mmCIF file of C-alpha atoms in Angstrom:
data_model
loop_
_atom_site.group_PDB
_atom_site.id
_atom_site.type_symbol
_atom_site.label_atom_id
_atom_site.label_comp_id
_atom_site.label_asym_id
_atom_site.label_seq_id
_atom_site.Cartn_x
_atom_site.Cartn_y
_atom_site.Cartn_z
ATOM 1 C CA UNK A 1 -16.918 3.382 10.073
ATOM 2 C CA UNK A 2 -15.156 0.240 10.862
ATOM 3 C CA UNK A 3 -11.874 1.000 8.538
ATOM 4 C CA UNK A 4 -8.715 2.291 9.073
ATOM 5 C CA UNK A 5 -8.374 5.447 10.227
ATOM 6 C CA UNK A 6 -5.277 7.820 10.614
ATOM 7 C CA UNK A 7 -5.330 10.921 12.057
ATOM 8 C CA UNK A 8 -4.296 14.242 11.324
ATOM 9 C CA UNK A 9 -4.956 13.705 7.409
ATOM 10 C CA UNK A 10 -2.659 16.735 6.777
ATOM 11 C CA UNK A 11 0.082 18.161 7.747
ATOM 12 C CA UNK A 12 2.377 20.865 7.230
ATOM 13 C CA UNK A 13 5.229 21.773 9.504
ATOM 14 C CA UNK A 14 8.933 23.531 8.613
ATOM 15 C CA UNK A 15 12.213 21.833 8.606
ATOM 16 C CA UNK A 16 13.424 20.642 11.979
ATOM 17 C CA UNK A 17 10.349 20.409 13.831
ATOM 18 C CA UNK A 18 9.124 16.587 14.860
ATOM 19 C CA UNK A 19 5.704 15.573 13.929
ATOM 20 C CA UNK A 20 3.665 12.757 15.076
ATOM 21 C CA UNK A 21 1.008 10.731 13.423
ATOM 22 C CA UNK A 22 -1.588 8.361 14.613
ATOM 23 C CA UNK A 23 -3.255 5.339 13.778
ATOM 24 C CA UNK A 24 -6.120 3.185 14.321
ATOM 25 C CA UNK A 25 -6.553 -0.061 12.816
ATOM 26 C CA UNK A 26 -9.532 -2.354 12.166
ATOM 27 C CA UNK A 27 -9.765 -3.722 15.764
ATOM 28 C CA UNK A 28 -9.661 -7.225 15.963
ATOM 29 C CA UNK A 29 -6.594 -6.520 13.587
ATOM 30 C CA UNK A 30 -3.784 -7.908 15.287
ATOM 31 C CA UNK A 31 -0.686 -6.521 12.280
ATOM 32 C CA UNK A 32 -0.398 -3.421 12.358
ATOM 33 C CA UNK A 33 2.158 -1.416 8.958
ATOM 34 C CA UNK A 34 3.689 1.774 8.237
ATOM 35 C CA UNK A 35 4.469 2.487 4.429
ATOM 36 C CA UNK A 36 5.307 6.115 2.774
ATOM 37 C CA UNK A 37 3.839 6.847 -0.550
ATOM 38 C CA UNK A 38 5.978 9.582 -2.558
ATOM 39 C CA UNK A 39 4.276 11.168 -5.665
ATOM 40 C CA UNK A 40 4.025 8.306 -8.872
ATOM 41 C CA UNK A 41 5.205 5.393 -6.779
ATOM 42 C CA UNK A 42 4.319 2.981 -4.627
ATOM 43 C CA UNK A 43 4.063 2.590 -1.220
ATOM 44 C CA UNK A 44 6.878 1.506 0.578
ATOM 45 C CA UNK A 45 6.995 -0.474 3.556
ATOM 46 C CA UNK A 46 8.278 1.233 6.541
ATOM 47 C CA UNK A 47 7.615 -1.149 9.862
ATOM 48 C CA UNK A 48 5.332 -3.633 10.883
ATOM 49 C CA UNK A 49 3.896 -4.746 14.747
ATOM 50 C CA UNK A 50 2.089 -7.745 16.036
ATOM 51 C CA UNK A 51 0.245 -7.015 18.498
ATOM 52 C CA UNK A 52 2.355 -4.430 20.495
ATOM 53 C CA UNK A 53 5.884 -5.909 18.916
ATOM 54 C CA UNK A 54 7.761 -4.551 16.459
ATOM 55 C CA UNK A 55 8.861 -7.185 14.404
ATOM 56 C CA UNK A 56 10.657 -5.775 11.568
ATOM 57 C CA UNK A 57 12.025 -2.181 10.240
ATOM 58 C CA UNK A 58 13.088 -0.968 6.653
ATOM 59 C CA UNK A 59 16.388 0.303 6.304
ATOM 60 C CA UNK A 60 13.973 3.141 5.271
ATOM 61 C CA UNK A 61 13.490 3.948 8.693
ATOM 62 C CA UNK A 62 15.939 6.574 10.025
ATOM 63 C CA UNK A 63 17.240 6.928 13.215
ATOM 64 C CA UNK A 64 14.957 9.777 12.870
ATOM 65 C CA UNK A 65 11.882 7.768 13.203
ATOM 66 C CA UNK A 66 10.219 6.042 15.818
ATOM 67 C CA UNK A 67 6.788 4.068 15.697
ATOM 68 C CA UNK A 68 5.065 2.797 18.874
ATOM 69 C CA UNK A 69 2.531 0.403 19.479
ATOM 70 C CA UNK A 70 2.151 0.454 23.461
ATOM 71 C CA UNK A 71 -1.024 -1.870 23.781
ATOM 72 C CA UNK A 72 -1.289 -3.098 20.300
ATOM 73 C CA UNK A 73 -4.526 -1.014 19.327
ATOM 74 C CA UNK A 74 -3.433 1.917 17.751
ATOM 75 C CA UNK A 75 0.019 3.120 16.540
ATOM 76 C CA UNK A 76 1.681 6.232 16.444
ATOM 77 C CA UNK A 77 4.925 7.716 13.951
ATOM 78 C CA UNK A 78 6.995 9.912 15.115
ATOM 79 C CA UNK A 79 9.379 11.784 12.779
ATOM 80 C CA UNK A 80 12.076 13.743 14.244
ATOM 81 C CA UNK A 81 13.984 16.747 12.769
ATOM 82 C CA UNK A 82 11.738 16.738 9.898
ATOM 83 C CA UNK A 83 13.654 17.435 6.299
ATOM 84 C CA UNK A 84 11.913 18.429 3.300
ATOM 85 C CA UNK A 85 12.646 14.609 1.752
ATOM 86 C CA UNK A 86 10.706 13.647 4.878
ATOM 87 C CA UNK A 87 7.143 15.082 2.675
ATOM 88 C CA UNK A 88 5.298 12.527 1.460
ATOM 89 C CA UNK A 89 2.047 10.574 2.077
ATOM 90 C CA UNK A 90 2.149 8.111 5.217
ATOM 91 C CA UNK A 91 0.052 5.105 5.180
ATOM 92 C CA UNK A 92 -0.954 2.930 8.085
ATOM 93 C CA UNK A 93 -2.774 -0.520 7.042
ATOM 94 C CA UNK A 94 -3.856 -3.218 9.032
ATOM 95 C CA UNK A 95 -4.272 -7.093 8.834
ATOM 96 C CA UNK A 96 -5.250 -10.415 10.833
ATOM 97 C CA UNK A 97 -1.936 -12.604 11.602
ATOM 98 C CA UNK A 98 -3.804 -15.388 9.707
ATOM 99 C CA UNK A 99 -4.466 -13.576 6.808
ATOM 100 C CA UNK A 100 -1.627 -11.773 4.070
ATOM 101 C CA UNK A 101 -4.631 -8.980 2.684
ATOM 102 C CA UNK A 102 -3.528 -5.557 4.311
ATOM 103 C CA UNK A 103 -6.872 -2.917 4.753
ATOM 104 C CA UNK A 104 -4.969 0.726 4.095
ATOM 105 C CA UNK A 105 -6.094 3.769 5.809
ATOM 106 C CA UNK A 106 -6.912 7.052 4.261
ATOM 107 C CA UNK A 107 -2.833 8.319 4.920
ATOM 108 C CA UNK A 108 -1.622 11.268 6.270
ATOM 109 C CA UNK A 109 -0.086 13.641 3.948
ATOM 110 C CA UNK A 110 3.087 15.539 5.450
ATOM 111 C CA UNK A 111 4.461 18.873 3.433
ATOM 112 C CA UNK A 112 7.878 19.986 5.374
ATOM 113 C CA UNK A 113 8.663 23.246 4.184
ATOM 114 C CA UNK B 1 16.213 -4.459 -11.264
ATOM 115 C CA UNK B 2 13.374 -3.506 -9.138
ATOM 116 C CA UNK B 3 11.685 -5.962 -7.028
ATOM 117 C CA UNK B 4 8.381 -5.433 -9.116
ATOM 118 C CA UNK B 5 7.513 -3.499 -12.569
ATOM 119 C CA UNK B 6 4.442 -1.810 -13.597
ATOM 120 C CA UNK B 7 4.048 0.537 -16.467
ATOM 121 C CA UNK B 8 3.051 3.611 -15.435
ATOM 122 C CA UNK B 9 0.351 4.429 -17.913
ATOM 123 C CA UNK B 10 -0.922 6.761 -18.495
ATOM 124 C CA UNK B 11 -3.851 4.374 -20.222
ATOM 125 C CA UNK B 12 -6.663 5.916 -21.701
ATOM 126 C CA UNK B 13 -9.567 3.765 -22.676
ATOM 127 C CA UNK B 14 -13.218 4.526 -23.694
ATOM 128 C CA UNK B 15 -16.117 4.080 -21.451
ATOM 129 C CA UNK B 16 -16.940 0.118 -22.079
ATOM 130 C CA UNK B 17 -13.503 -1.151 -22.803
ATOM 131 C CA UNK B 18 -11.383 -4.157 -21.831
ATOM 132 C CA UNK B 19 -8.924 -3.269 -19.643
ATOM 133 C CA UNK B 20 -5.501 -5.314 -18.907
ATOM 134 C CA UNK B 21 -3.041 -4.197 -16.284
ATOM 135 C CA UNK B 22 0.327 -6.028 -15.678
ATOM 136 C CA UNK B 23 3.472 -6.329 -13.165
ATOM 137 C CA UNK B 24 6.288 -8.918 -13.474
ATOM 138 C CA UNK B 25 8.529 -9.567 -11.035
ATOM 139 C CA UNK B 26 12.061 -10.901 -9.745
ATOM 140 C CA UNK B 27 11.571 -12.669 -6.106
ATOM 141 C CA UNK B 28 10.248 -16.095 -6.636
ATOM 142 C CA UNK B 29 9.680 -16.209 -3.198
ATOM 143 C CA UNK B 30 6.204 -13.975 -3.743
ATOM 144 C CA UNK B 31 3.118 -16.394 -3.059
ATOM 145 C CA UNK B 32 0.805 -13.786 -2.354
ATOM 146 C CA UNK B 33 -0.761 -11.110 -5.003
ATOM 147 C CA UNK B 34 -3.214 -8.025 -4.383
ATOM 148 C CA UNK B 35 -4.411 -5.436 -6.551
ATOM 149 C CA UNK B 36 -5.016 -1.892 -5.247
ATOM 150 C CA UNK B 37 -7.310 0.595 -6.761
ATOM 151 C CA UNK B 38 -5.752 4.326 -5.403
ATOM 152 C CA UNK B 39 -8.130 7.528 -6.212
ATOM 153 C CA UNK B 40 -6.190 11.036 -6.045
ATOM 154 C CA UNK B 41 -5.062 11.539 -2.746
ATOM 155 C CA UNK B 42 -6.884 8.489 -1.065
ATOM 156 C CA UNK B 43 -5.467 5.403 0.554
ATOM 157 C CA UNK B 44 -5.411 2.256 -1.711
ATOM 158 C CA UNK B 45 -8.378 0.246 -1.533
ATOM 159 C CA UNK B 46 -7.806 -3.748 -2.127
ATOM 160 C CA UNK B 47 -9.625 -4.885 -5.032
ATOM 161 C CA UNK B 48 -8.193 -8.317 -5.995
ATOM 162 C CA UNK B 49 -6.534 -11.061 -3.556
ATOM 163 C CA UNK B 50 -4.876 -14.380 -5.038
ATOM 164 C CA UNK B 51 -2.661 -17.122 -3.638
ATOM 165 C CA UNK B 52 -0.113 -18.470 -6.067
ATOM 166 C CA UNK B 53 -0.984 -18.847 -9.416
ATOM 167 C CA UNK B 54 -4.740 -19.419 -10.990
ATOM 168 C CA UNK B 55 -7.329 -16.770 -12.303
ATOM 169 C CA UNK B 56 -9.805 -15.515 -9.446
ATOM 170 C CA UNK B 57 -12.843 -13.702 -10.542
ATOM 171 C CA UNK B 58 -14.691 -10.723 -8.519
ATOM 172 C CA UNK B 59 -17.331 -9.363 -11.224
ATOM 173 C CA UNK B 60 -16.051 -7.480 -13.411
ATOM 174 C CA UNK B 61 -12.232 -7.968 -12.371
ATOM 175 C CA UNK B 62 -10.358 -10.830 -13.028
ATOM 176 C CA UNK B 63 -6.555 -11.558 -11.429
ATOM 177 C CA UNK B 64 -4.480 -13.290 -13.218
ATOM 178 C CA UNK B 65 -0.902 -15.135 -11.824
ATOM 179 C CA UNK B 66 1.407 -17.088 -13.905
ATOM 180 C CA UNK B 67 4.463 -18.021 -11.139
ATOM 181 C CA UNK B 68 6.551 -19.653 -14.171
ATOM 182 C CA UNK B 69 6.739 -16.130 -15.904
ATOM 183 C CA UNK B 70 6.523 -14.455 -13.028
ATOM 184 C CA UNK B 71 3.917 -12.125 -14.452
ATOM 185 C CA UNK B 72 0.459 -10.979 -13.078
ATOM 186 C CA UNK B 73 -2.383 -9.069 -14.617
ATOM 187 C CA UNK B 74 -5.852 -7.509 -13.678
ATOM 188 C CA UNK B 75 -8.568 -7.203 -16.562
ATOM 189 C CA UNK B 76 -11.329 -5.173 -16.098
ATOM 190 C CA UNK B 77 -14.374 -5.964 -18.322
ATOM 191 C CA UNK B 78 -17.161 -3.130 -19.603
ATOM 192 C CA UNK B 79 -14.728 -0.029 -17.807
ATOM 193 C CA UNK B 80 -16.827 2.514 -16.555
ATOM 194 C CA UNK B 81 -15.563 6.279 -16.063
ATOM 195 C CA UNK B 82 -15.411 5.513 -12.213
ATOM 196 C CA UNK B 83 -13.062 2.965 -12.379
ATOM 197 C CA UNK B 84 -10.392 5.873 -13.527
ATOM 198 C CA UNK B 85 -7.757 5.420 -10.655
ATOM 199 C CA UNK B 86 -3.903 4.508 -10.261
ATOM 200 C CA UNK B 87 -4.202 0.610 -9.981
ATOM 201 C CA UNK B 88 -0.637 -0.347 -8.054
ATOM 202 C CA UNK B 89 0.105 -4.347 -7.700
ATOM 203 C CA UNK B 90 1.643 -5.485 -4.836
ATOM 204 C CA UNK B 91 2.588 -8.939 -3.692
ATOM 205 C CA UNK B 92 4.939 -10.508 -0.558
ATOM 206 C CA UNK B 93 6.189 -13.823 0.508
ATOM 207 C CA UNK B 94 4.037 -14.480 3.234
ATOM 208 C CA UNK B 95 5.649 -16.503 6.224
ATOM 209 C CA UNK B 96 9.191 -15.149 4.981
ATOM 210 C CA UNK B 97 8.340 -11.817 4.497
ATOM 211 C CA UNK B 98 5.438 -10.089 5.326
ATOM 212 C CA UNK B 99 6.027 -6.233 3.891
ATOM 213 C CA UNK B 100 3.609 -5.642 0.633
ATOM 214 C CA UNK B 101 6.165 -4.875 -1.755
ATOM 215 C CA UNK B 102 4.751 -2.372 -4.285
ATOM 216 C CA UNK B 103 4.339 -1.509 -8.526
ATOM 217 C CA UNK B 104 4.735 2.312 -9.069
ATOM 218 C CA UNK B 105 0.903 1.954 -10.145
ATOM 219 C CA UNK B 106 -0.878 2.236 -13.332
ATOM 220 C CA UNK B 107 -3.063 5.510 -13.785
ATOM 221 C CA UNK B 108 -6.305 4.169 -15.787
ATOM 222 C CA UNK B 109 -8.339 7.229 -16.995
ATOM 223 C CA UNK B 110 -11.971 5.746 -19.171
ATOM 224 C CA UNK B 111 -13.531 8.486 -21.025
ATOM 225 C CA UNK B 112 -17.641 8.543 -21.659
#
């Protein structure tokens, strides 16, 4: 399987613990995006990297979140301190610099309790 | 005023139906327009891509973009029950922006 693919594709911690999530894109994908999908809307965009920059964050992003891409191949989210508003579905999607269509991954679902 | 509006459905339709699906939105700056197809609990899956405005064609979908009215739409021709899914639009500005910014999605359910 040559698609995205994010890894784990659940997860279910309790209030105040940090999670992390991983992802790999389609590899000679050199964007690299972070959205979060709560239930009956769309995804929202969270933070983008080229190549191993990050070149732009939503004011969605909390101090409580950090995303990493240390040799631009895959990516990981880290959520700190989770809060039950933190539950939702988190998307990774991939693209070529060239191009504007993003590939989505299958998301990781998070439940904080 | 959201950046981009899409009725939420739900649309019911029986098996064989034309389908039309439709956002409008606010930033002219938006050159670029996708449409996702979204099964329960799955990533979206691109369906549709389209630069600017024009009609592009992909068997049985058809994107439409009309810039002036800032107003898209996705027909689907001969539905089948498979192609029952949340269809979300998205669109960005390209060089000035590249975040996808999002519909809420449309849930399409076609009944055999």
């Amino acid at each position: 399987d040559t698609g995205v693919s994010q890894d784990p594709r659940h997860k279910i911690t309790k209030r105040g613990q940090n999670v992390t999530f991983r992802c790999d894109p389609i590899s000679e994908h050199n964007r690299l995006y972070w959205y979060r999908q709560t239930l009956g809307q769309g995804p929202e965009f969270l933070t983008y990297f080229q190549n191993e920059a990050q070149l732009e964050k939503s004011r969605l992003l909390s101090d409580r979140f950090s995303a990493e891409r240390p040799k631009g191949s895959f990516s990981t989210l880290e959520i700190q301190r989770t809060e039950q508003g933190d539950s939702a579905m988190y998307l990774c999607a991939s693209s070529l610099a060239s191009t504007e269509t993003q590939y989505f991954g299958p998301g990781t679902r998070l439940l904080v309790l | 005023q959201k950046e981009v509006e899409q009725d939420p459905g739900p649309l019911s339709v029986p098996e064989g139906a034309i389908v039309s699906l439709n956002c409008t939105y606010s930033n002219s700056a938006f050159q670029y327009f996708m449409w996702y197809r979204q099964y329960s609990r799955k990533g979206p899956e691109l369906l549709m891509y389209t630069y600017s405005s024009g009609n592009k064609e992909d068997g049985r979908f058809t994107a439409q973009v009309d810039k002036s009215s800032k107003y898209i739409s996705l027909f689907i021709r001969d539905s089948q029950p498979s192609d029952s899914a949340t269809y979300l639009c998205a669109m960005s500005a390209g060089q000035a922006g590249t975040a996808l910014i999002f519909g809420k999605g449309t849930t399409l359910s076609v009944s055999s």
